[in-house]
Amino acid sequence: MAEGEEKKHHHFFHRHKEEDDTPKDPEEELKHHKNISHISKATALAAGAYALHEKHKAKKDPENAHHHKKVEAIAATVAVGAGGLAFHEHHEKKEAKEKIKEAHSGY
């Protein structure tokens, strides 16, 4: 390695700040939060449906009911987490809209 060059260490959980994925433009930020909100709503819906499916399977297959109940609990947890993310992103989207409104109002 040449003098003055620094080696960048990339770790799974610790990324460098210059690699940040959050958009800086208020319009892009609004779009970003809107997209994440839609994805998390769809994820919550799918995970909830899968939890109900596993609950049904647990009733129909008493031999493997314990396994189906575990999978149901995991799917329900994912559904709750995705719903929480959708709620969070909804509020982030509202803040981004207010930033845009402030920028356009001239104050």
PDB file of C-alpha atoms in Angstrom:
ATOM      1  CA  MET A   1       0.000   0.000   0.000  1.00  0.00           C
ATOM      2  CA  ALA A   2       1.319   3.439  -0.916  1.00  0.00           C
ATOM      3  CA  GLU A   3       2.164   6.060   1.639  1.00  0.00           C
ATOM      4  CA  GLY A   4      -0.766   8.260   2.659  1.00  0.00           C
ATOM      5  CA  GLU A   5      -3.307   5.662   1.561  1.00  0.00           C
ATOM      6  CA  GLU A   6      -5.586   4.354   4.219  1.00  0.00           C
ATOM      7  CA  LYS A   7      -7.135   0.945   3.994  1.00  0.00           C
ATOM      8  CA  LYS A   8     -10.905   1.049   4.510  1.00  0.00           C
ATOM      9  CA  HIS A   9     -12.235  -1.704   6.683  1.00  0.00           C
ATOM     10  CA  HIS A  10     -15.767  -2.694   5.790  1.00  0.00           C
ATOM     11  CA  HIS A  11     -17.677  -4.451   8.489  1.00  0.00           C
ATOM     12  CA  PHE A  12     -21.201  -5.760   8.333  1.00  0.00           C
ATOM     13  CA  PHE A  13     -22.608  -3.475  11.020  1.00  0.00           C
ATOM     14  CA  HIS A  14     -20.179  -0.544  10.864  1.00  0.00           C
ATOM     15  CA  ARG A  15     -20.251   1.274   7.567  1.00  0.00           C
ATOM     16  CA  HIS A  16     -18.428   4.477   6.806  1.00  0.00           C
ATOM     17  CA  LYS A  17     -20.443   7.692   6.869  1.00  0.00           C
ATOM     18  CA  GLU A  18     -19.698   8.506   3.225  1.00  0.00           C
ATOM     19  CA  GLU A  19     -21.518   5.310   2.250  1.00  0.00           C
ATOM     20  CA  ASP A  20     -24.745   6.502   3.873  1.00  0.00           C
ATOM     21  CA  ASP A  21     -27.806   5.562   1.774  1.00  0.00           C
ATOM     22  CA  THR A  22     -30.177   8.237   3.059  1.00  0.00           C
ATOM     23  CA  PRO A  23     -31.017  10.840   0.409  1.00  0.00           C
ATOM     24  CA  LYS A  24     -30.199  14.487   1.140  1.00  0.00           C
ATOM     25  CA  ASP A  25     -32.722  16.168  -1.176  1.00  0.00           C
ATOM     26  CA  PRO A  26     -36.139  16.616   0.528  1.00  0.00           C
ATOM     27  CA  GLU A  27     -37.973  15.311  -2.565  1.00  0.00           C
ATOM     28  CA  GLU A  28     -35.789  12.191  -2.663  1.00  0.00           C
ATOM     29  CA  GLU A  29     -36.192  11.757   1.083  1.00  0.00           C
ATOM     30  CA  LEU A  30     -39.977  11.866   0.719  1.00  0.00           C
ATOM     31  CA  LYS A  31     -39.832   9.292  -2.065  1.00  0.00           C
ATOM     32  CA  HIS A  32     -37.491   7.087  -0.011  1.00  0.00           C
ATOM     33  CA  HIS A  33     -39.754   7.088   3.055  1.00  0.00           C
ATOM     34  CA  LYS A  34     -42.810   6.482   0.893  1.00  0.00           C
ATOM     35  CA  ASN A  35     -41.195   3.454  -0.753  1.00  0.00           C
ATOM     36  CA  ILE A  36     -40.018   1.972   2.548  1.00  0.00           C
ATOM     37  CA  SER A  37     -43.497   2.524   3.998  1.00  0.00           C
ATOM     38  CA  HIS A  38     -45.124   0.647   1.114  1.00  0.00           C
ATOM     39  CA  ILE A  39     -42.638  -2.216   1.355  1.00  0.00           C
ATOM     40  CA  SER A  40     -43.081  -2.565   5.103  1.00  0.00           C
ATOM     41  CA  LYS A  41     -46.888  -2.532   4.785  1.00  0.00           C
ATOM     42  CA  ALA A  42     -46.704  -5.319   2.207  1.00  0.00           C
ATOM     43  CA  THR A  43     -44.305  -7.261   4.422  1.00  0.00           C
ATOM     44  CA  ALA A  44     -46.625  -6.907   7.416  1.00  0.00           C
ATOM     45  CA  LEU A  45     -49.557  -8.128   5.351  1.00  0.00           C
ATOM     46  CA  ALA A  46     -47.649 -11.115   3.967  1.00  0.00           C
ATOM     47  CA  ALA A  47     -46.233 -12.117   7.354  1.00  0.00           C
ATOM     48  CA  GLY A  48     -49.669 -11.843   8.955  1.00  0.00           C
ATOM     49  CA  ALA A  49     -51.178 -14.030   6.265  1.00  0.00           C
ATOM     50  CA  TYR A  50     -48.396 -16.582   6.717  1.00  0.00           C
ATOM     51  CA  ALA A  51     -48.969 -16.595  10.491  1.00  0.00           C
ATOM     52  CA  LEU A  52     -52.649 -17.353   9.920  1.00  0.00           C
ATOM     53  CA  HIS A  53     -51.681 -20.088   7.454  1.00  0.00           C
ATOM     54  CA  GLU A  54     -49.388 -21.708  10.008  1.00  0.00           C
ATOM     55  CA  LYS A  55     -52.081 -21.451  12.680  1.00  0.00           C
ATOM     56  CA  HIS A  56     -54.423 -23.331  10.352  1.00  0.00           C
ATOM     57  CA  LYS A  57     -51.743 -25.957   9.661  1.00  0.00           C
ATOM     58  CA  ALA A  58     -51.202 -26.454  13.403  1.00  0.00           C
ATOM     59  CA  LYS A  59     -54.881 -27.364  13.773  1.00  0.00           C
ATOM     60  CA  LYS A  60     -54.859 -29.692  10.760  1.00  0.00           C
ATOM     61  CA  ASP A  61     -51.562 -31.422  11.582  1.00  0.00           C
ATOM     62  CA  PRO A  62     -51.523 -32.188  15.336  1.00  0.00           C
ATOM     63  CA  GLU A  63     -48.427 -34.356  14.943  1.00  0.00           C
ATOM     64  CA  ASN A  64     -46.309 -31.333  13.946  1.00  0.00           C
ATOM     65  CA  ALA A  65     -48.395 -28.689  15.742  1.00  0.00           C
ATOM     66  CA  HIS A  66     -45.482 -27.561  17.931  1.00  0.00           C
ATOM     67  CA  HIS A  67     -43.367 -26.733  14.883  1.00  0.00           C
ATOM     68  CA  HIS A  68     -46.249 -24.868  13.201  1.00  0.00           C
ATOM     69  CA  LYS A  69     -46.872 -22.841  16.363  1.00  0.00           C
ATOM     70  CA  LYS A  70     -43.209 -21.806  16.490  1.00  0.00           C
ATOM     71  CA  VAL A  71     -43.285 -20.699  12.861  1.00  0.00           C
ATOM     72  CA  GLU A  72     -46.588 -18.901  13.486  1.00  0.00           C
ATOM     73  CA  ALA A  73     -45.043 -16.970  16.382  1.00  0.00           C
ATOM     74  CA  ILE A  74     -42.050 -15.961  14.274  1.00  0.00           C
ATOM     75  CA  ALA A  75     -44.294 -14.815  11.414  1.00  0.00           C
ATOM     76  CA  ALA A  76     -46.467 -12.847  13.827  1.00  0.00           C
ATOM     77  CA  THR A  77     -43.380 -11.163  15.256  1.00  0.00           C
ATOM     78  CA  VAL A  78     -42.204 -10.215  11.771  1.00  0.00           C
ATOM     79  CA  ALA A  79     -45.666  -8.822  11.012  1.00  0.00           C
ATOM     80  CA  VAL A  80     -45.625  -6.663  14.146  1.00  0.00           C
ATOM     81  CA  GLY A  81     -42.099  -5.423  13.395  1.00  0.00           C
ATOM     82  CA  ALA A  82     -42.966  -4.565   9.811  1.00  0.00           C
ATOM     83  CA  GLY A  83     -46.084  -2.757  11.001  1.00  0.00           C
ATOM     84  CA  GLY A  84     -43.966  -0.735  13.406  1.00  0.00           C
ATOM     85  CA  LEU A  85     -41.563   0.146  10.617  1.00  0.00           C
ATOM     86  CA  ALA A  86     -44.474   1.222   8.403  1.00  0.00           C
ATOM     87  CA  PHE A  87     -45.756   3.450  11.223  1.00  0.00           C
ATOM     88  CA  HIS A  88     -42.287   4.957  11.710  1.00  0.00           C
ATOM     89  CA  GLU A  89     -41.791   5.599   8.003  1.00  0.00           C
ATOM     90  CA  HIS A  90     -45.241   7.210   7.789  1.00  0.00           C
ATOM     91  CA  HIS A  91     -44.126   9.794  10.349  1.00  0.00           C
ATOM     92  CA  GLU A  92     -40.771  10.274   8.617  1.00  0.00           C
ATOM     93  CA  LYS A  93     -42.684  10.868   5.375  1.00  0.00           C
ATOM     94  CA  LYS A  94     -44.810  13.527   7.089  1.00  0.00           C
ATOM     95  CA  GLU A  95     -41.655  15.278   8.322  1.00  0.00           C
ATOM     96  CA  ALA A  96     -40.172  15.189   4.819  1.00  0.00           C
ATOM     97  CA  LYS A  97     -43.381  16.745   3.438  1.00  0.00           C
ATOM     98  CA  GLU A  98     -43.115  19.533   6.003  1.00  0.00           C
ATOM     99  CA  LYS A  99     -39.476  20.159   5.008  1.00  0.00           C
ATOM    100  CA  ILE A 100     -40.558  20.480   1.390  1.00  0.00           C
ATOM    101  CA  LYS A 101     -43.397  22.820   2.368  1.00  0.00           C
ATOM    102  CA  GLU A 102     -40.964  25.003   4.373  1.00  0.00           C
ATOM    103  CA  ALA A 103     -38.494  25.090   1.492  1.00  0.00           C
ATOM    104  CA  HIS A 104     -41.175  26.178  -0.982  1.00  0.00           C
ATOM    105  CA  SER A 105     -42.751  28.758   1.325  1.00  0.00           C
ATOM    106  CA  GLY A 106     -39.565  30.806   1.506  1.00  0.00           C
ATOM    107  CA  TYR A 107     -39.356  31.074   5.296  1.00  0.00           C
TER     108      TYR A 107
END
